[in-house]
mmCIF file of C-alpha atoms in Angstrom:
data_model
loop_
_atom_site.group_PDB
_atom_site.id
_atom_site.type_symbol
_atom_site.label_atom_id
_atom_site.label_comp_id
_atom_site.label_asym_id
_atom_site.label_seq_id
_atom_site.Cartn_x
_atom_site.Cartn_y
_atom_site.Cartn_z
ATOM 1 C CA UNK A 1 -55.706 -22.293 6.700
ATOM 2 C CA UNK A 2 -53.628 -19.428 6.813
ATOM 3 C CA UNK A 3 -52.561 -20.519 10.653
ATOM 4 C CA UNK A 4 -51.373 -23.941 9.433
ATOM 5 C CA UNK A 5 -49.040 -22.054 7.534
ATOM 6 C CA UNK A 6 -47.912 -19.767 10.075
ATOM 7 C CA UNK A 7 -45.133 -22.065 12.540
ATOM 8 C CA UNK A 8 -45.383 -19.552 15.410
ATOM 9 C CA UNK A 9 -49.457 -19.912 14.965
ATOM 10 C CA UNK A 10 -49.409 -23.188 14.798
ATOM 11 C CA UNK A 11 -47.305 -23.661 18.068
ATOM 12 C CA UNK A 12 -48.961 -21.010 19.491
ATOM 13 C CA UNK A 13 -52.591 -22.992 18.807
ATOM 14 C CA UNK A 14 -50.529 -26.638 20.150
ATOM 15 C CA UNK A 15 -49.690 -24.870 23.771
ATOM 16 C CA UNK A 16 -53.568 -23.850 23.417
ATOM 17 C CA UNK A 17 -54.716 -27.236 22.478
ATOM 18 C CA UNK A 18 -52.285 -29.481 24.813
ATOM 19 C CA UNK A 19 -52.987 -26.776 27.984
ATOM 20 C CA UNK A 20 -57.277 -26.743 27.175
ATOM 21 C CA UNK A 21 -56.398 -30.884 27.474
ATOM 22 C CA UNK A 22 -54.774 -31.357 30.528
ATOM 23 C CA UNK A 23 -57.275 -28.698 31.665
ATOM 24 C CA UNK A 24 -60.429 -30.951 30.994
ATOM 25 C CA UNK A 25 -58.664 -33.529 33.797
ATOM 26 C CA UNK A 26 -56.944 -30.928 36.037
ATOM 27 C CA UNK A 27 -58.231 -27.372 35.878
ATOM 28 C CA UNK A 28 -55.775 -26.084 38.526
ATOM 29 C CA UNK A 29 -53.136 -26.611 35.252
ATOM 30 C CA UNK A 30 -54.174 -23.493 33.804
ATOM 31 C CA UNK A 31 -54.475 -21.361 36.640
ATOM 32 C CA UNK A 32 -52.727 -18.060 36.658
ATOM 33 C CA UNK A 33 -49.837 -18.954 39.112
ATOM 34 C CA UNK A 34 -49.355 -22.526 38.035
ATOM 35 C CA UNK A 35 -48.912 -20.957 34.568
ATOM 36 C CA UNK A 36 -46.383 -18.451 35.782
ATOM 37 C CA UNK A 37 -44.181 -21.280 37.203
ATOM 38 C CA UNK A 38 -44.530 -23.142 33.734
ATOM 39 C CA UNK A 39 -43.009 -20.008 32.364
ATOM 40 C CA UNK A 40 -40.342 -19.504 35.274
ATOM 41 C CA UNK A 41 -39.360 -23.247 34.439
ATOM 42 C CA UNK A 42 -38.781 -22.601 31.463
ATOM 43 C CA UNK A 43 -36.939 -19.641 31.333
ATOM 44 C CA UNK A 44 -33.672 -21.277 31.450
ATOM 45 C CA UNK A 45 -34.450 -22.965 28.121
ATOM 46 C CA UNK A 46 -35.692 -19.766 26.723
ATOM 47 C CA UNK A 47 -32.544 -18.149 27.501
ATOM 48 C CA UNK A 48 -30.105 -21.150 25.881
ATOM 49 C CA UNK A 49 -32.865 -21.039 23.150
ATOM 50 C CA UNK A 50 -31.981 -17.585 21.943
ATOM 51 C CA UNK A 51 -28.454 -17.945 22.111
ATOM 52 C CA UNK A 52 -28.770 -21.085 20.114
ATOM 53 C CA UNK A 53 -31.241 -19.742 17.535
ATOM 54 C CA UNK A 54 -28.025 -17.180 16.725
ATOM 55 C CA UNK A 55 -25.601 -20.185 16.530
ATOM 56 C CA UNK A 56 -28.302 -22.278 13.790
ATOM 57 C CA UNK A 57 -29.196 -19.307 11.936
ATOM 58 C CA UNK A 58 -25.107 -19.361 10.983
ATOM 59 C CA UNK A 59 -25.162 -23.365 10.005
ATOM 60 C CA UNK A 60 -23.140 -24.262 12.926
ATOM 61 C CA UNK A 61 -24.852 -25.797 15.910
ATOM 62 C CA UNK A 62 -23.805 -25.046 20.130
ATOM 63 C CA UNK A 63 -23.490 -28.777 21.745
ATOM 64 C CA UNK A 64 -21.809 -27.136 24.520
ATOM 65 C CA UNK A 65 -24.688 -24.540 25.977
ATOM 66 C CA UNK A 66 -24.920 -27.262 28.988
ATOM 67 C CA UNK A 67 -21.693 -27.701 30.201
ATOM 68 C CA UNK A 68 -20.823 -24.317 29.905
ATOM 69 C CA UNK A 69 -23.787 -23.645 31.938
ATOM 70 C CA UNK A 70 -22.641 -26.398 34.548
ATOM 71 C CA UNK A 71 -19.166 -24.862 34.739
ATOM 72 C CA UNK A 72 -19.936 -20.990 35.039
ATOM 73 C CA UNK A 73 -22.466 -22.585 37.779
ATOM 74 C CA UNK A 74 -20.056 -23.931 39.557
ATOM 75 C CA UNK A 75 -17.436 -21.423 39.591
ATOM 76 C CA UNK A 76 -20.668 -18.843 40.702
ATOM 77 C CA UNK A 77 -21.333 -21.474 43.882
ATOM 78 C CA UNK A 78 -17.524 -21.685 44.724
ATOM 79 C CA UNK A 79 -17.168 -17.683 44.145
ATOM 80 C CA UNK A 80 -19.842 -17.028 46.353
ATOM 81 C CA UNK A 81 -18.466 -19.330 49.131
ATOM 82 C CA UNK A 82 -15.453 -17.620 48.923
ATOM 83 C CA UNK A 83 -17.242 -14.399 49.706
ATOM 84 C CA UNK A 84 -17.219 -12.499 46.622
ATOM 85 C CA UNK A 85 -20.118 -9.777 46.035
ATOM 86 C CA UNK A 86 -22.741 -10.706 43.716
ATOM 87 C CA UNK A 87 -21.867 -8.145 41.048
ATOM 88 C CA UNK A 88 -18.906 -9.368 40.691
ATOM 89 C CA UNK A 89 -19.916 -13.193 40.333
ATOM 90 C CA UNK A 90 -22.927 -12.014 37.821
ATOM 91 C CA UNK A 91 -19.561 -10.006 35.851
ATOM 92 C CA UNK A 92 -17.360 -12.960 36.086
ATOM 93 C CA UNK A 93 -20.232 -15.510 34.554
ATOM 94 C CA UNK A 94 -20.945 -13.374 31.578
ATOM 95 C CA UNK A 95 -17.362 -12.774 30.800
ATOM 96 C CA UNK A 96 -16.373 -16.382 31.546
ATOM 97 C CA UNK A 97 -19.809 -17.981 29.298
ATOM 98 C CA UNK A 98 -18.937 -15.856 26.836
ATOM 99 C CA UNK A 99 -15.216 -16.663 26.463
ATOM 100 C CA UNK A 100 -16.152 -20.567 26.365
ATOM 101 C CA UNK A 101 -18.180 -19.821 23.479
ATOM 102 C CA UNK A 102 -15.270 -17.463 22.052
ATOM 103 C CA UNK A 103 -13.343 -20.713 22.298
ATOM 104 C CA UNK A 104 -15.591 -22.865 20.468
ATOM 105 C CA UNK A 105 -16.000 -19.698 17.814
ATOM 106 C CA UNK A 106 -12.278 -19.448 17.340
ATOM 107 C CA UNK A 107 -11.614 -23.451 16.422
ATOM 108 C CA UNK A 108 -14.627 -23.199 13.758
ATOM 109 C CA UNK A 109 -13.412 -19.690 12.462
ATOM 110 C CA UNK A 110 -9.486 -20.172 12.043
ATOM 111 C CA UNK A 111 -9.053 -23.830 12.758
ATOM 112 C CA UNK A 112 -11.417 -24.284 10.467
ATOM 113 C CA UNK A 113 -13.621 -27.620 12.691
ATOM 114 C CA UNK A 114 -16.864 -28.421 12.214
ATOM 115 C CA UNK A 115 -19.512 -26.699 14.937
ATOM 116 C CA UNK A 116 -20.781 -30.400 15.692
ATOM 117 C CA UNK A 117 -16.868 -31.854 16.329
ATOM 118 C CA UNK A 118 -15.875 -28.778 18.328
ATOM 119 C CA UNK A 119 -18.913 -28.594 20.722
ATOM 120 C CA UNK A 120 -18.716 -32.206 21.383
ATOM 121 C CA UNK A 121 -15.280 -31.899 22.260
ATOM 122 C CA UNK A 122 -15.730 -28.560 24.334
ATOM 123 C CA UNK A 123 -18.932 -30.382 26.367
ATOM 124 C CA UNK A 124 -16.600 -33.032 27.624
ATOM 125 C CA UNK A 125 -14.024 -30.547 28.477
ATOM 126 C CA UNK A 126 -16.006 -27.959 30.183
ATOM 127 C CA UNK A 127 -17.457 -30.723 32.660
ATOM 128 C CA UNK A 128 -13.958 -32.438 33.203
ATOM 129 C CA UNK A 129 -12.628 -28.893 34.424
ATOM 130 C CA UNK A 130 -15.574 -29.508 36.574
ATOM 131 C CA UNK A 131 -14.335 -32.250 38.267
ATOM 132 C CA UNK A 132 -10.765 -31.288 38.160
ATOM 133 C CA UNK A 133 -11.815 -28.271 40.247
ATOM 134 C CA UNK A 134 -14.207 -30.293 43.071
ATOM 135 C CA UNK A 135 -12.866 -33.588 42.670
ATOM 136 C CA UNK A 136 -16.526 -34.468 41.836
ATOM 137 C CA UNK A 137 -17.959 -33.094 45.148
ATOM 138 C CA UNK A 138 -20.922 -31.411 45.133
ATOM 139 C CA UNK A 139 -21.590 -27.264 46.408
ATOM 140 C CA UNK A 140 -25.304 -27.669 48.603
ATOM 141 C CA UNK A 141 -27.472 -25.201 49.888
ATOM 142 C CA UNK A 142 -25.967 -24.601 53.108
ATOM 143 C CA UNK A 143 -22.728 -23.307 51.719
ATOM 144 C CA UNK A 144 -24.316 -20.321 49.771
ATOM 145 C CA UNK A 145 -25.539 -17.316 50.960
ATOM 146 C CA UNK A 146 -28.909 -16.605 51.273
ATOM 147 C CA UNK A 147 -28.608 -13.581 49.128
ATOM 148 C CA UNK A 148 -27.029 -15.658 46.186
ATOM 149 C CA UNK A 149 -29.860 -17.960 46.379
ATOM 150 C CA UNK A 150 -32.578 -15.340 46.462
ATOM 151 C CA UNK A 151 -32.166 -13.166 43.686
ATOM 152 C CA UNK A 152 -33.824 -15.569 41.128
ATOM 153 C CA UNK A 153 -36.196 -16.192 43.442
ATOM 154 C CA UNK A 154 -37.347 -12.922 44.298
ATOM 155 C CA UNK A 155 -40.911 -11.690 42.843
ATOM 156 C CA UNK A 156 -40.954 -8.976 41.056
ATOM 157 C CA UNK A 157 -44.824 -7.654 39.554
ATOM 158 C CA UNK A 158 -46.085 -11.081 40.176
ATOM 159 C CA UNK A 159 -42.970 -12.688 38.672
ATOM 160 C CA UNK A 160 -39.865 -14.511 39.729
ATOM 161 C CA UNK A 161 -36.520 -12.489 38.510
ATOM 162 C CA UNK A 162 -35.856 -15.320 36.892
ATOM 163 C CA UNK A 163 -38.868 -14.998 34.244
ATOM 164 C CA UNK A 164 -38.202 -11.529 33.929
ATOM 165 C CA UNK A 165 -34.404 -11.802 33.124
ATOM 166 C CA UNK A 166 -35.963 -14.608 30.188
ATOM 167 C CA UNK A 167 -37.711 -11.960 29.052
ATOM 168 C CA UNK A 168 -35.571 -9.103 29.005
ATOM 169 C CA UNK A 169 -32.757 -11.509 27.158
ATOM 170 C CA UNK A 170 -35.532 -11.913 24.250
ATOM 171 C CA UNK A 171 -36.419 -8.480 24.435
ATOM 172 C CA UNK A 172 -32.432 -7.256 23.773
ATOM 173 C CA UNK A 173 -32.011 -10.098 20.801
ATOM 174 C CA UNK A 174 -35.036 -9.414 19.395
ATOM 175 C CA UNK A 175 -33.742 -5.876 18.843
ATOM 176 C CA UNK A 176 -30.059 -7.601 18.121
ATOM 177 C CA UNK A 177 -31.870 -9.964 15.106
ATOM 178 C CA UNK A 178 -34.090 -7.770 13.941
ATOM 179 C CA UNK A 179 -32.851 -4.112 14.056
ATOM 180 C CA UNK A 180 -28.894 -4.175 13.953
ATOM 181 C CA UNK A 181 -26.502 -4.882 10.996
ATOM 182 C CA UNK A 182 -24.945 -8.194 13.174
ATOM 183 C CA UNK A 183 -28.315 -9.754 13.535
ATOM 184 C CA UNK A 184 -28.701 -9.432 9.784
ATOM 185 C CA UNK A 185 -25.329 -11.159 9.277
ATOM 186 C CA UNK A 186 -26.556 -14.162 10.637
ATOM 187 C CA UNK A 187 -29.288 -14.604 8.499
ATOM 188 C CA UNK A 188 -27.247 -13.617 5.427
ATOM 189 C CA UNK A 189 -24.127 -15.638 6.556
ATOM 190 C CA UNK A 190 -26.753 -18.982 6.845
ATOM 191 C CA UNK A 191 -28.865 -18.369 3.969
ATOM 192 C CA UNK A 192 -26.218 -17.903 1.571
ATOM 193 C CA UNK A 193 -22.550 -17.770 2.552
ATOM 194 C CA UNK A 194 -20.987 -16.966 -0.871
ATOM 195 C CA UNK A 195 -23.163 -13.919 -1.394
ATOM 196 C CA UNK A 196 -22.429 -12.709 2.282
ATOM 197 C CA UNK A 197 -19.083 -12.449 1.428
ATOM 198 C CA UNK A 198 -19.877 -10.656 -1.549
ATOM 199 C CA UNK A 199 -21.842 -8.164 0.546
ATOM 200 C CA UNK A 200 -18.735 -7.454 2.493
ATOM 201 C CA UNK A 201 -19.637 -9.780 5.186
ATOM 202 C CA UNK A 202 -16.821 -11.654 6.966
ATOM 203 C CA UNK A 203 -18.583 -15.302 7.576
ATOM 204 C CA UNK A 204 -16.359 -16.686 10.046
ATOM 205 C CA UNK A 205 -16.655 -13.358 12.120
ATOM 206 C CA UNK A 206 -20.155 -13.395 12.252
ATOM 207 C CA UNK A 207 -20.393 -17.384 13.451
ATOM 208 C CA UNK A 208 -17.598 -16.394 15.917
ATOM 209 C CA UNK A 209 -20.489 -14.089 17.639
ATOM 210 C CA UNK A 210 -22.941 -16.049 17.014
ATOM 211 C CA UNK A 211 -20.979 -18.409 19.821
ATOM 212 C CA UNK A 212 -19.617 -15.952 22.279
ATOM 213 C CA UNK A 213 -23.572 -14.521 22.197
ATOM 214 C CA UNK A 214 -24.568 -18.338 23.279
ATOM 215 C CA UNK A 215 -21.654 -18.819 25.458
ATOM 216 C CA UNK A 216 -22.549 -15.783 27.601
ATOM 217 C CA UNK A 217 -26.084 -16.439 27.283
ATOM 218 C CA UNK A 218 -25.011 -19.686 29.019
ATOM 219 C CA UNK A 219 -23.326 -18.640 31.634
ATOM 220 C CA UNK A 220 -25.626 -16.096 32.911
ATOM 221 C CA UNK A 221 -28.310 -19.352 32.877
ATOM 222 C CA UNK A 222 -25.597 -21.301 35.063
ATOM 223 C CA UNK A 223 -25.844 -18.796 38.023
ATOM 224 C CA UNK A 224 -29.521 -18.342 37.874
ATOM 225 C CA UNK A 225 -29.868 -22.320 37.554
ATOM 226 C CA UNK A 226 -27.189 -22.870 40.641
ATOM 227 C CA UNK A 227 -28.802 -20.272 42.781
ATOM 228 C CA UNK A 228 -32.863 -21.180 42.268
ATOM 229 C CA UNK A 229 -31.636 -24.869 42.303
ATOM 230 C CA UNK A 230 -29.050 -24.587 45.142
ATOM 231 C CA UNK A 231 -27.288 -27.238 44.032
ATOM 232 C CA UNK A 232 -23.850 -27.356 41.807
ATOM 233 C CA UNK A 233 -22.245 -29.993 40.707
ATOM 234 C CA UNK A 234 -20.430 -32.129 37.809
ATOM 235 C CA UNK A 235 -23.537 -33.548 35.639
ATOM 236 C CA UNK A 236 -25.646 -30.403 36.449
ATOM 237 C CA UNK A 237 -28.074 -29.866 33.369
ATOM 238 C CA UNK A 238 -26.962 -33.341 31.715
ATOM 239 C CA UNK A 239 -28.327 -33.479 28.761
ATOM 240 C CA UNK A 240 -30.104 -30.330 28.719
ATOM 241 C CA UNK A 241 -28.408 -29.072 25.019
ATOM 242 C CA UNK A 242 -30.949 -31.569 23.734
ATOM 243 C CA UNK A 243 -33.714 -29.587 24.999
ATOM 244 C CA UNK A 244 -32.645 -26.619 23.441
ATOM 245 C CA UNK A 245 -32.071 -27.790 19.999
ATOM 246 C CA UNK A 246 -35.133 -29.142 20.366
ATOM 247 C CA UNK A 247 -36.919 -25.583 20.904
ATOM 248 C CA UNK A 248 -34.849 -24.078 18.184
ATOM 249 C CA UNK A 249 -35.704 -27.120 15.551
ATOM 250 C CA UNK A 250 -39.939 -27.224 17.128
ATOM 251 C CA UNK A 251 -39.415 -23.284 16.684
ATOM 252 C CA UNK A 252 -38.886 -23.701 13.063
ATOM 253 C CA UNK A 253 -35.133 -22.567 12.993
ATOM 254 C CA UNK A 254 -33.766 -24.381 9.656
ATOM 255 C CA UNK A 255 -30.940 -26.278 10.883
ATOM 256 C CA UNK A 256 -29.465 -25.483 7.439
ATOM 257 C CA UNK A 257 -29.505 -21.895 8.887
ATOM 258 C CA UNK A 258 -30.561 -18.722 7.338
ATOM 259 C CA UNK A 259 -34.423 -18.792 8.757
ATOM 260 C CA UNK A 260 -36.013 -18.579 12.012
ATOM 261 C CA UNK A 261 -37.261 -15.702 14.265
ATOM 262 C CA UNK A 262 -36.850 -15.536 18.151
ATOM 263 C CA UNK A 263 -40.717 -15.852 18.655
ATOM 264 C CA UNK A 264 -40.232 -19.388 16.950
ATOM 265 C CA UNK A 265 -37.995 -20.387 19.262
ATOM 266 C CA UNK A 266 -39.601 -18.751 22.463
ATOM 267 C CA UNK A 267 -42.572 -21.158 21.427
ATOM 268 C CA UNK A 268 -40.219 -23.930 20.651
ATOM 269 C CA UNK A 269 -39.309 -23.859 24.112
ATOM 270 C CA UNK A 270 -43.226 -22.738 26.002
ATOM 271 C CA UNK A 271 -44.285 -25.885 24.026
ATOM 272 C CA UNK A 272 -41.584 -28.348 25.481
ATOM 273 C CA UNK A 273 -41.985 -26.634 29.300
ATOM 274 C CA UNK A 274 -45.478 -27.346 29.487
ATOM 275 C CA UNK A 275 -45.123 -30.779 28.273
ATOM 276 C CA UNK A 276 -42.676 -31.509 30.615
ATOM 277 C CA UNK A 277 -44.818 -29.724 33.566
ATOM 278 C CA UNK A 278 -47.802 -31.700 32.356
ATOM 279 C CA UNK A 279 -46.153 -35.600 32.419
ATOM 280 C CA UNK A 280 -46.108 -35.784 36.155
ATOM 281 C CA UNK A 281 -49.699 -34.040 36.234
ATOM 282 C CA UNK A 282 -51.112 -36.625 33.666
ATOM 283 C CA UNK A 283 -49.221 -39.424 34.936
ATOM 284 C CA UNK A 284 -46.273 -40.157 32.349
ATOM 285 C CA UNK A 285 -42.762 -40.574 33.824
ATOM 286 C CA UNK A 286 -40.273 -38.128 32.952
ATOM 287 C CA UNK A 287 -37.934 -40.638 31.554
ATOM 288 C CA UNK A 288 -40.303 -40.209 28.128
ATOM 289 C CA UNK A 289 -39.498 -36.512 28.218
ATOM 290 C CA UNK A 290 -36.105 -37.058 26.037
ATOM 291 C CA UNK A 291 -38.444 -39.791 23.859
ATOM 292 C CA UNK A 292 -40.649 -37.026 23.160
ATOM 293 C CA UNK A 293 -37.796 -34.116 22.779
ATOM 294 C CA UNK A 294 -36.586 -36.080 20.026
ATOM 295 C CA UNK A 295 -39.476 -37.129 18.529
ATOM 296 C CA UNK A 296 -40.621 -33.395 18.236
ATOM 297 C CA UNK A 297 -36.829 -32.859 16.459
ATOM 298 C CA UNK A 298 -38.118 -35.633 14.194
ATOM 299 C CA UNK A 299 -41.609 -34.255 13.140
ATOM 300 C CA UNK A 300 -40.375 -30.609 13.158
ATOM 301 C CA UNK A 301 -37.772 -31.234 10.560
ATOM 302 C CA UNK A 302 -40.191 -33.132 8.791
ATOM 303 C CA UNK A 303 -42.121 -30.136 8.936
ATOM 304 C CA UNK A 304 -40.045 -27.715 7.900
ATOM 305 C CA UNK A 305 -38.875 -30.096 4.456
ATOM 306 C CA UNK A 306 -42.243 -30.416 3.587
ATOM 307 C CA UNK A 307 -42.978 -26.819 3.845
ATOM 308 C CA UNK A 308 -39.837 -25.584 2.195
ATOM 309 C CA UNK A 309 -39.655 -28.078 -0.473
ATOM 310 C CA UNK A 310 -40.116 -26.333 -3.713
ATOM 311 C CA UNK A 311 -43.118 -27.038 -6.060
ATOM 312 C CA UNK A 312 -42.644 -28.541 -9.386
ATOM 313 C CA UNK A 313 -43.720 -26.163 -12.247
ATOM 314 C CA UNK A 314 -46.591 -27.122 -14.519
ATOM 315 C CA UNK A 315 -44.191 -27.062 -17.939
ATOM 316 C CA UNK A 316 -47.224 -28.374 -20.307
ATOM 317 C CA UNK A 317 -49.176 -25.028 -19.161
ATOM 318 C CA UNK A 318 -45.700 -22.787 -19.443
ATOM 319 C CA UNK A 319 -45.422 -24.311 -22.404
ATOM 320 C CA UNK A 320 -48.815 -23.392 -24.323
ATOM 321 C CA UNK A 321 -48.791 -19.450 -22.739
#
């Protein structure tokens, strides 16, 4: 009983339960390399999920993780076909991810927005600089260099670079949340705002890195999606911010904020790549992969009211002690 009660038990017994399923019909599913590319799939969502979970934990949500992923992309892909060296277009993504997420910080912190309103707006703005730069033409394969495209690519102790950058991003934040007075903050600043502030913490400070975390977070996910993809263009990763709140919510992060850990939302996102690997093995279009992204939201909020709900005291008993 104790696992029912445990979310990242419980998610980590559904990945079990939905892989030993699939298994039963197509035992190649769970073989060791097949596996690995489930993970290496879904290390892009891992990556947004983490800078998300940061964003939530503050009460503020990140709409705009996909667009800023499509633009730092895209500005990667034209970099590189202008010749610059890959350091410099692996600097110039982190810098520019995380100052699109300093942006959306800023409005919420001194402007005073809401997350939701700001992000929307942002999203729309981030892929109409898009077009504004191409004029809506797509960068393909042949015009980047074969050493942009390879990096993610490249196996590394059985792995593709990709994976391992996924896991050295949850490695650094788990040390971030867990061990450092910031990561703190954003717990404190979701679960109670007033009594941050009365423990010296600055609220709007600490949701304003909460966002430039995501944005960079972001943009290092648009290069490695451009380059293992070879492909950049406007609606690159449409959508995709679904998928990640998704993970967070599954994950058990309280969209209220103030509760979560990084392993939640690790298996937030595990659970949604291997139901999304395993649609086209079992036969199920991947049009129903938003259904069932959003009917996971659904369930996992139910989930977490039910479980946080408080219970009613027995007054008669009180009462007669």
């Amino acid at each position: 009983m104790k696992v029912l009660k445990n979310r990242e038990a419980l998610l980590g017994l559904a990945i079990l339960v939905t892989m030993g399923v699939i298994a039963l019909r197509f035992p190649a599913f769970i073989r060791p390399g097949n596996l690995a590319n489930v993970f290496n799939d879904t290390a892009p969502l891992m990556i947004l999920a983490v800078g998300q979970m940061m964003v939530i934990l503050t009460k503020c949500i990140d709409l705009s993780v996909a667009a800023n992923l499509a633009l730092t992309g895209m500005v990667a892909a034209l970099m590189n076909g202008a010749g610059v060296p890959l350091p410099m277009v692996l600097l110039t993504v982190l810098a520019m991810g995380a100052a699109l997420g300093a942006v959306n910080g800023l409005l919420i912190w001194k402007v005073g927005i809401p997350s939701i309103v700001v992000t929307l707006g942002t999203m729309t703005i981030f892929r109409g600089v898009i077009f504004l730069m191409t004029a809506g033409k797509w960068v393909n394969a042949h015009e980047m260099t074969d050493g942009f495209k390879a990096l993610p690519r490249t196996i590394l102790l059985g792995l593709p670079v990709m994976s391992w950058v996924a896991v050295g991003v949850i490695l650094i934040f788990a040390v971030v949340l867990g061990r450092t007075a910031l990561g703190r903050s954003f717990f404190a600043v979701g679960g109670n705002p007033h009594a941050a502030v009365y423990a010296g913490i600055d609220v709007g400070r600490t949701q304003f890195m909460a966002f430039v975390f995501s944005g960079m977070l972001a943009g290092l996910t648009g290069y490695l999606w451009v380059a293992r993809y070879a492909v950049a263009y406007v609606d690159i990763a449409g959508g995709f911010e679904l998928d990640v709140v998704a993970a967070c919510v599954i994950g058990g992060i309280a969209i209220a904020g103030g509760a979560g850990s990084i392993w939640g939302a690790i298996l937030g996102a595990l659970f949604l790549g291997v139901i999304k690997n395993a649609l086209p093995v079992v036969g199920i279009s991947p049009f129903w992969q938003m259904a069932i992204s959003g009917s996971a939201i659904i369930l996992a909020v139910v989930f977490n009211a039910a479980q946080s709900r408080p219970k009613g005291r027995i007054i008669l008993r009180e009462a007669n002690q």
